[in-house]
Short mmCIF file of C-alpha atoms in Angstrom, two decimals:
data_model
loop_
_atom_site.label_atom_id
_atom_site.label_comp_id
_atom_site.label_asym_id
_atom_site.label_seq_id
_atom_site.Cartn_x
_atom_site.Cartn_y
_atom_site.Cartn_z
CA MET A 1085 151.04 -72.04 131.69
CA ARG A 1086 148.92 -75.04 130.76
CA ARG A 1087 145.85 -74.91 128.52
CA VAL A 1088 143.51 -77.68 127.33
CA ARG A 1089 141.02 -77.00 124.57
CA LEU A 1090 139.22 -78.64 121.66
CA THR A 1091 140.86 -78.47 118.28
CA ALA A 1092 139.07 -77.12 115.21
CA LEU A 1093 138.22 -80.71 114.23
CA GLY A 1094 136.88 -81.47 117.70
CA ARG A 1095 134.69 -78.34 117.74
CA THR A 1096 133.35 -79.12 114.27
CA ILE A 1097 132.45 -82.69 115.26
CA ALA A 1098 130.79 -81.53 118.49
CA ILE A 1099 128.67 -78.90 116.71
CA ALA A 1100 127.71 -81.26 113.88
CA ALA A 1101 126.86 -84.02 116.36
CA ALA A 1102 124.69 -81.65 118.40
CA ILE A 1103 122.75 -80.56 115.33
CA GLY A 1104 122.43 -84.15 114.10
CA GLY A 1105 121.26 -85.31 117.52
CA ALA A 1106 118.57 -82.63 117.64
CA VAL A 1107 117.31 -83.60 114.19
CA ALA A 1108 117.37 -87.34 115.08
CA TRP A 1109 115.46 -86.67 118.34
CA ILE A 1110 112.78 -84.72 116.50
CA ALA A 1111 112.52 -87.40 113.80
CA ASP A 1112 112.55 -90.15 116.45
CA GLN A 1113 115.53 -91.89 114.84
CA ARG A 1114 117.09 -93.75 117.76
CA ALA A 1115 120.10 -95.14 115.83
CA ALA A 1116 121.00 -91.70 114.50
CA LEU A 1117 120.47 -90.20 117.96
CA LEU A 1118 122.84 -92.77 119.50
CA ALA A 1119 125.49 -92.11 116.84
CA SER A 1120 125.16 -88.37 117.33
CA THR A 1121 125.49 -88.76 121.11
CA ILE A 1122 128.68 -90.80 120.74
CA ALA A 1123 130.10 -88.32 118.23
CA PHE A 1124 129.25 -85.43 120.54
CA ALA A 1125 130.85 -87.12 123.55
CA ALA A 1126 134.10 -88.09 121.76
CA PRO A 1127 135.69 -84.61 121.74
CA TRP A 1128 134.84 -84.06 125.40
CA ILE A 1129 136.21 -87.46 126.41
CA SER A 1130 139.40 -86.56 124.55
CA TRP A 1131 139.45 -83.22 126.39
CA LEU A 1132 139.11 -84.94 129.78
CA THR A 1133 141.87 -87.43 128.89
CA LEU A 1134 144.29 -84.67 127.90
CA ARG A 1135 143.86 -82.93 131.23
CA ARG A 1136 146.45 -85.35 132.62
CA ALA A 1137 148.86 -85.06 129.70
CA LEU A 1138 152.24 -83.26 129.74
CA ARG A 1139 152.70 -83.51 133.48
CA GLY A 1140 156.06 -83.97 135.19
CA ILE A 1141 157.98 -82.40 132.32
CA THR A 1142 160.95 -80.07 132.70
CA VAL A 1143 163.02 -78.37 130.01
CA ALA A 1144 166.56 -77.03 129.84
CA ILE A 1145 167.85 -74.78 127.09
CA GLU A 1146 171.43 -74.26 125.98
CA ALA A 1147 172.24 -71.09 124.07
CA PRO A 1148 175.50 -69.22 123.39
CA ALA A 1149 176.35 -66.38 125.75
CA GLU A 1150 176.60 -63.88 122.92
CA VAL A 1151 175.99 -63.75 119.18
CA PHE A 1152 175.84 -61.08 116.52
CA ALA A 1153 172.47 -59.81 115.32
CA ARG A 1154 171.18 -61.90 112.38
CA GLU A 1155 173.91 -64.47 113.00
CA ARG A 1156 172.54 -68.01 112.91
CA PHE A 1157 173.29 -70.24 115.86
CA VAL A 1158 172.11 -73.56 117.27
CA LEU A 1159 169.63 -73.64 120.13
CA CYS A 1160 169.62 -76.91 122.08
CA VAL A 1161 166.47 -77.86 124.04
CA ARG A 1162 166.34 -80.88 126.37
CA VAL A 1163 162.94 -82.17 127.53
CA THR A 1164 162.93 -84.54 130.53
CA LYS A 1165 160.07 -86.61 131.90
CA ALA A 1166 159.78 -87.31 135.65
CA PRO A 1167 160.25 -90.97 136.68
CA ASP A 1168 156.82 -91.17 138.35
CA SER A 1169 154.84 -89.74 135.42
CA ARG A 1170 153.00 -91.60 132.71
CA THR A 1171 154.21 -91.77 129.12
CA ASP A 1172 153.23 -88.97 126.76
CA PHE A 1173 152.82 -89.49 123.01
CA GLY A 1174 152.99 -87.24 119.99
CA ILE A 1175 154.64 -84.16 121.53
CA THR A 1176 155.58 -81.14 119.44
CA ILE A 1177 158.42 -78.96 120.78
CA ASP A 1178 158.53 -75.34 119.70
CA VAL A 1179 160.70 -72.33 120.62
CA PRO A 1180 158.77 -69.09 119.99
CA GLY A 1181 160.80 -66.04 119.06
CA PRO A 1182 164.25 -66.53 117.56
CA ARG A 1183 163.56 -69.91 115.94
CA LEU A 1184 164.32 -70.27 112.23
CA SER A 1185 163.95 -74.02 111.70
CA GLY A 1186 160.75 -76.06 112.07
CA VAL A 1187 159.31 -77.58 115.22
CA ARG A 1188 160.55 -80.89 116.62
CA PHE A 1189 158.08 -83.80 116.85
CA VAL A 1190 158.65 -86.54 119.45
CA ARG A 1191 156.65 -89.76 119.18
CA ALA A 1192 156.86 -90.69 122.85
CA ILE A 1193 158.59 -89.73 126.11
CA GLY A 1194 158.54 -92.37 128.82
CA PRO A 1195 159.09 -91.94 132.56
CA GLY A 1196 162.65 -90.85 133.33
CA GLU A 1197 163.48 -90.35 129.66
CA SER A 1198 164.73 -87.19 127.97
CA VAL A 1199 164.89 -86.03 124.38
CA GLU A 1200 166.94 -83.30 122.79
CA GLY A 1201 165.96 -80.94 120.01
CA ARG A 1202 168.22 -78.60 118.06
CA PHE A 1203 166.90 -75.49 116.38
CA ARG A 1204 168.56 -72.97 114.08
CA ALA A 1205 167.89 -69.52 115.47
CA ALA A 1206 168.85 -65.87 115.04
CA PHE A 1207 168.04 -62.54 116.67
CA ARG A 1208 167.20 -59.54 114.53
CA ARG A 1209 168.12 -56.75 116.93
CA ARG A 1210 171.00 -56.10 119.29
CA GLY A 1211 170.55 -56.04 123.07
CA LEU A 1212 170.04 -58.48 125.90
CA ALA A 1213 167.59 -61.07 124.58
CA LYS A 1214 165.58 -63.19 126.98
CA LEU A 1215 164.11 -66.33 125.51
CA ALA A 1216 160.35 -66.43 125.94
CA GLY A 1217 160.32 -70.11 126.86
CA ILE A 1218 159.49 -73.48 125.39
CA GLU A 1219 156.07 -74.55 124.14
CA LEU A 1220 154.95 -78.19 124.16
CA ARG A 1221 151.80 -79.39 122.39
CA THR A 1222 150.04 -82.71 121.99
CA ALA A 1223 146.68 -83.79 120.53
CA PHE A 1224 147.08 -87.54 121.16
CA PRO A 1225 145.25 -89.81 120.55
CA LEU A 1226 142.42 -88.66 118.26
CA GLY A 1227 143.35 -85.06 117.55
CA LEU A 1228 140.00 -83.81 118.87
CA GLY A 1229 141.54 -82.02 121.85
CA GLU A 1230 144.85 -80.27 122.34
CA VAL A 1231 146.92 -79.43 125.41
CA THR A 1232 149.54 -76.68 125.29
CA LEU A 1233 152.18 -76.31 127.97
CA GLY A 1234 154.40 -73.25 128.19
CA LEU A 1235 157.53 -73.65 130.29
CA PRO A 1236 159.92 -70.80 131.15
CA ALA A 1237 163.47 -70.94 129.84
CA ASP A 1238 166.14 -69.48 132.07
CA ALA A 1239 168.42 -68.28 129.28
CA GLU A 1240 169.70 -64.89 128.16
CA VAL A 1241 171.75 -64.08 125.09
CA LEU A 1242 173.72 -60.88 124.57
CA VAL A 1243 173.09 -59.89 120.96
CA LEU A 1244 176.00 -57.87 119.58
CA PRO A 1245 175.28 -55.29 116.87
CA GLU A 1246 175.46 -56.48 113.30
CA PRO A 1247 178.55 -54.84 111.73
CA ALA A 1248 177.82 -52.53 108.84
CA ARG A 1249 179.44 -53.16 105.50
CA LEU A 1250 182.22 -50.72 104.69
CA SER A 1251 182.63 -49.79 101.04
CA ALA A 1252 186.04 -49.92 99.41
CA SER A 1253 186.21 -46.11 99.14
CA ARG A 1254 185.56 -45.64 102.86
CA ILE A 1255 188.18 -48.26 103.75
CA ARG A 1256 190.78 -46.55 101.54
CA ALA A 1257 189.98 -43.13 102.99
CA LEU A 1258 190.20 -44.49 106.52
CA ALA A 1259 193.42 -46.40 105.86
CA ALA A 1260 195.08 -43.21 104.64
CA ILE A 1261 194.95 -41.60 108.08
CA THR A 1262 194.99 -44.51 110.56
CA PRO A 1263 198.26 -45.56 112.18
CA GLU A 1264 200.16 -48.49 110.76
CA PRO A 1265 199.08 -51.81 112.27
CA ALA A 1266 201.38 -53.97 114.30
CA SER A 1267 204.04 -55.69 112.16
CA ALA A 1268 206.76 -58.24 112.68
CA GLU A 1269 209.11 -55.46 113.79
CA ILE A 1270 206.92 -54.71 116.80
CA VAL A 1271 208.07 -56.76 119.77
CA ARG A 1272 206.63 -57.06 123.22
CA HIS A 1273 209.03 -55.87 125.87
CA ARG A 1274 209.62 -58.24 128.76
CA THR A 1275 209.79 -56.57 132.14
CA ARG A 1276 209.30 -57.68 135.70
CA ASP A 1277 205.95 -55.91 135.79
CA PRO A 1278 203.98 -56.75 132.60
CA GLU A 1279 201.66 -53.82 133.24
CA ASP A 1280 204.49 -51.30 132.92
CA LEU A 1281 204.99 -51.64 129.19
CA TYR A 1282 202.66 -52.68 126.41
CA MET A 1283 205.05 -53.03 123.47
CA LEU A 1284 207.84 -51.41 121.47
CA ALA A 1285 206.68 -49.96 118.16
CA PRO A 1286 207.97 -47.53 115.50
CA TRP A 1287 207.66 -43.96 116.69
CA GLN A 1288 204.83 -41.94 115.17
CA PRO A 1289 204.01 -38.24 115.29
CA GLY A 1290 202.10 -37.44 118.43
CA ILE A 1291 204.07 -39.77 120.70
CA PRO A 1292 206.18 -37.79 123.17
CA ALA A 1293 209.93 -37.92 122.61
CA ARG A 1294 210.45 -39.20 126.14
CA ARG A 1295 208.88 -42.51 125.04
CA ILE A 1296 211.71 -43.22 122.56
CA HIS A 1297 213.70 -46.30 123.54
CA ALA A 1298 217.37 -45.57 122.82
CA ARG A 1299 218.76 -49.10 122.55
CA SER A 1300 215.92 -50.36 120.37
CA SER A 1301 216.16 -47.27 118.16
CA ALA A 1302 219.90 -47.87 117.66
CA ARG A 1303 219.32 -51.55 116.86
CA HIS A 1304 216.58 -50.87 114.27
CA GLY A 1305 218.12 -47.73 112.83
CA ARG A 1306 214.98 -45.65 113.35
CA PRO A 1307 213.09 -44.25 116.34
CA ILE A 1308 211.36 -46.92 118.40
CA ALA A 1309 208.89 -45.80 121.07
CA ARG A 1310 207.79 -47.38 124.33
CA LEU A 1311 204.00 -47.64 124.43
CA LEU A 1312 202.50 -47.98 127.88
CA ARG A 1313 199.67 -50.41 128.46
CA GLY A 1314 196.43 -48.53 128.07
CA SER A 1315 198.16 -45.48 126.59
CA PRO A 1316 196.10 -43.88 123.80
CA GLU A 1317 199.16 -42.56 121.97
CA GLY A 1318 199.20 -43.58 118.32
CA ALA A 1319 195.79 -45.29 118.57
CA VAL A 1320 192.49 -44.82 116.78
CA VAL A 1321 189.82 -43.37 119.05
CA ILE A 1322 186.30 -44.28 117.91
CA ALA A 1323 183.96 -41.76 119.52
CA LEU A 1324 180.20 -42.41 119.39
CA ASP A 1325 178.10 -39.42 120.37
CA THR A 1326 174.89 -40.80 121.87
CA ALA A 1327 173.30 -37.46 122.71
CA PRO A 1328 169.86 -37.14 121.06
CA PRO A 1329 169.20 -34.49 118.38
CA GLN A 1330 167.89 -31.13 119.49
CA ASP A 1331 165.94 -29.81 116.50
CA GLY A 1332 162.92 -31.43 114.89
CA ALA A 1333 164.51 -31.73 111.45
CA THR A 1334 167.34 -33.87 112.77
CA ARG A 1335 165.02 -35.80 115.09
CA SER A 1336 163.17 -37.41 112.18
CA GLY A 1337 164.65 -40.83 111.55
CA ALA A 1338 166.88 -40.54 114.63
CA PRO A 1339 166.50 -44.21 115.73
CA ALA A 1340 167.58 -45.50 112.31
CA LYS A 1341 170.54 -43.11 112.25
CA PHE A 1342 171.58 -44.17 115.73
CA GLU A 1343 171.47 -47.88 114.82
CA ARG A 1344 173.46 -47.12 111.68
CA ALA A 1345 176.14 -45.39 113.76
CA VAL A 1346 176.30 -48.32 116.19
CA ALA A 1347 176.68 -50.76 113.28
CA LEU A 1348 179.51 -48.65 111.83
CA CYS A 1349 181.26 -48.60 115.21
CA ALA A 1350 181.03 -52.40 115.37
CA ALA A 1351 182.47 -52.67 111.86
CA LEU A 1352 185.38 -50.38 112.75
CA VAL A 1353 186.16 -52.25 115.96
CA LEU A 1354 186.21 -55.60 114.15
CA ARG A 1355 188.36 -54.25 111.33
CA PHE A 1356 190.91 -52.63 113.62
CA GLU A 1357 190.99 -55.75 115.78
CA ARG A 1358 191.60 -57.94 112.75
CA ASP A 1359 194.31 -55.68 111.30
CA GLY A 1360 196.10 -55.21 114.62
CA VAL A 1361 195.46 -51.46 114.79
CA ARG A 1362 195.37 -50.14 118.34
CA HIS A 1363 191.95 -48.68 119.03
CA ARG A 1364 189.68 -47.51 121.80
CA LEU A 1365 185.93 -47.08 121.70
CA CYS A 1366 184.51 -44.12 123.64
CA ALA A 1367 180.75 -44.56 123.34
CA GLY A 1368 178.67 -42.01 125.21
CA ASP A 1369 179.21 -42.17 128.94
CA ARG A 1370 180.49 -45.76 128.80
CA THR A 1371 183.98 -46.71 129.94
CA PRO A 1372 186.45 -46.79 127.01
CA ALA A 1373 186.90 -50.33 125.74
CA VAL A 1374 188.61 -52.32 123.01
CA GLY A 1375 187.88 -55.45 120.99
CA ARG A 1376 185.16 -57.78 122.21
CA VAL A 1377 184.53 -55.66 125.30
CA ALA A 1378 183.73 -52.72 123.03
CA LEU A 1379 181.22 -54.82 121.08
CA ARG A 1380 179.52 -55.85 124.32
CA SER A 1381 179.24 -52.19 125.28
CA LEU A 1382 177.64 -51.39 121.91
CA ALA A 1383 175.10 -54.21 122.36
CA THR A 1384 173.10 -52.36 125.01
CA ILE A 1385 173.94 -48.72 124.37
CA ALA A 1386 171.07 -46.24 123.93
CA PRO A 1387 170.72 -42.49 123.30
CA SER A 1388 171.25 -40.43 126.44
CA PRO A 1389 171.20 -36.69 127.22
CA ASP A 1390 174.63 -37.17 128.83
CA GLY A 1391 175.94 -39.13 125.86
CA THR A 1392 178.77 -36.86 124.78
CA PRO A 1393 181.92 -39.03 124.94
CA SER A 1394 184.74 -37.80 127.15
CA LEU A 1395 187.96 -37.49 125.14
CA ALA A 1396 190.14 -36.22 127.95
CA GLY A 1397 193.63 -37.65 127.63
CA GLU A 1398 192.95 -39.33 124.28
CA ARG A 1399 195.45 -38.97 121.42
CA GLY A 1400 196.01 -40.29 117.93
CA THR A 1401 193.32 -40.42 115.23
CA LEU A 1402 189.76 -39.49 116.13
CA VAL A 1403 186.92 -41.21 114.27
CA TRP A 1404 183.80 -39.25 115.19
CA LEU A 1405 180.25 -40.59 114.78
CA SER A 1406 177.32 -38.42 115.78
CA PRO A 1407 173.83 -39.54 114.69
CA ALA A 1408 172.53 -36.16 115.90
CA GLY A 1409 174.79 -34.40 113.37
CA ARG A 1410 176.95 -32.59 115.90
CA PRO A 1411 180.43 -31.60 114.68
CA ALA A 1412 183.53 -33.33 115.93
CA PRO A 1413 185.32 -31.59 118.83
CA ARG A 1414 188.48 -29.66 118.07
CA HIS A 1415 191.51 -30.89 119.97
CA GLU A 1416 195.06 -30.22 118.92
CA ARG A 1417 196.25 -33.50 120.40
CA PHE A 1418 194.53 -35.46 117.61
CA ASP A 1419 196.64 -35.92 114.49
CA ALA A 1420 193.56 -36.52 112.33
CA VAL A 1421 189.81 -36.16 112.79
CA VAL A 1422 187.31 -38.11 110.71
CA ASP A 1423 183.60 -37.39 110.67
CA PHE A 1424 182.77 -40.93 109.65
CA LEU A 1425 179.03 -40.48 109.14
CA ALA A 1426 179.70 -37.53 106.84
CA MET A 1427 182.33 -39.62 105.05
CA ALA A 1428 179.67 -42.25 104.46
CA VAL A 1429 177.69 -39.64 102.53
CA ASP A 1430 180.27 -37.73 100.49
CA GLY A 1431 183.47 -39.71 101.08
CA ALA A 1432 185.53 -36.58 101.73
CA ALA A 1433 184.74 -35.44 105.27
CA VAL A 1434 188.29 -35.86 106.58
CA ARG A 1435 190.17 -33.12 108.39
CA ILE A 1436 193.87 -33.47 109.07
CA ARG A 1437 195.39 -31.41 111.86
#
C-alpha cells in the first residue's frame, strides 16, 4: 500500500499561503501575491515529486522460527533497491507490531543497493504471530510532503508461552512426589533396535516386575528396570484440562485462569526437561508430547468442549491442571496425584495413592 500526502508543515504553509494570497490580491500587493503563490505551490510541487519516490523497493525479513512470549529477539530487515530505479533519500524503516527499538533511518539507497536494519523485538502473547509488514517513509527533500509505503513481510513466528515462576514452596512440594531424575547410574542400553529399549534405570513402585533386568540388578545390587521407549512408567504426566467452565461463577476470569494454567504447564515442562525427569504433557485433545514439542503444542492450545485429556495407559505421577476447577480423575495406576492449581493457592493440595 502506497500513500502520498502533505505533512502537517506542508498543510500549514499551503493554508497560510492561500490566506496571504487572498489578502494580497485584495490589497493589490503584487509582490506579496507572488510570494504567496510560490509558497502555496511549494507543498504541491513536493507532493508531485514524491509520487515517484520509493519505487522498485523490495524487503526481506529474517526472524527466529520460535521464541518465548516477552522474550527479546533480533529482527533483521533487508531493503533492496531495483537496479533500474532512481536513488531515494532520507528513508525511515519501521516494523509495526513487535518492535521494541527505534526506527532505522537510511540517508540514501541507490540502484541495486541494499541496506540492513536490526530491531529488538518481543511478542506479548503466545500463538502463531504473523508480522504485519514493513513500513517505509520519506519526506525528502523539503519535508512538505510525505510518502508511506507498506510492504508485506512473509514471516511467521511461533510464540511459546511464557513460563510461570514457581515459588520455592511449590517446587519443594512437587519434588517430594516426583520420580528421581536420571543420574549417572542410569545407562542407555545398546540393542540392535534402538526403539526397543529406552534406558535402564532404578526400579520404582508402579513399574511391573517383568521389566526388572536381572543382570543389571545383580551388578548394581538393587533392582534395575528396563524402560521402553515411550513407556509412561515412572514418569510425570502433566495433564491440562482445556474444557471450559460450566457455571457462571467459574466462568468469570476464565481466560486469565486458562493462560495461567498454560504458563504453569510450560514451567513444569522446562523444569522437568532441565532436571532430566521423564515427563509427558497431555493437553486437551492434543497428542501427548515431551520437551520442546510440548511447548509448541501449548503455544496454540485453546479451550475446547472436548478438552478433557485422555489418560488411558498413563502411569506414574499425575500433575493435574484444570482452569475450570474440575477435580483430578481417580486412577489407581497413578502413584501420586497433584492438583497443581489448588497447590498454587494453599500449597497442600497433594493426594498420594
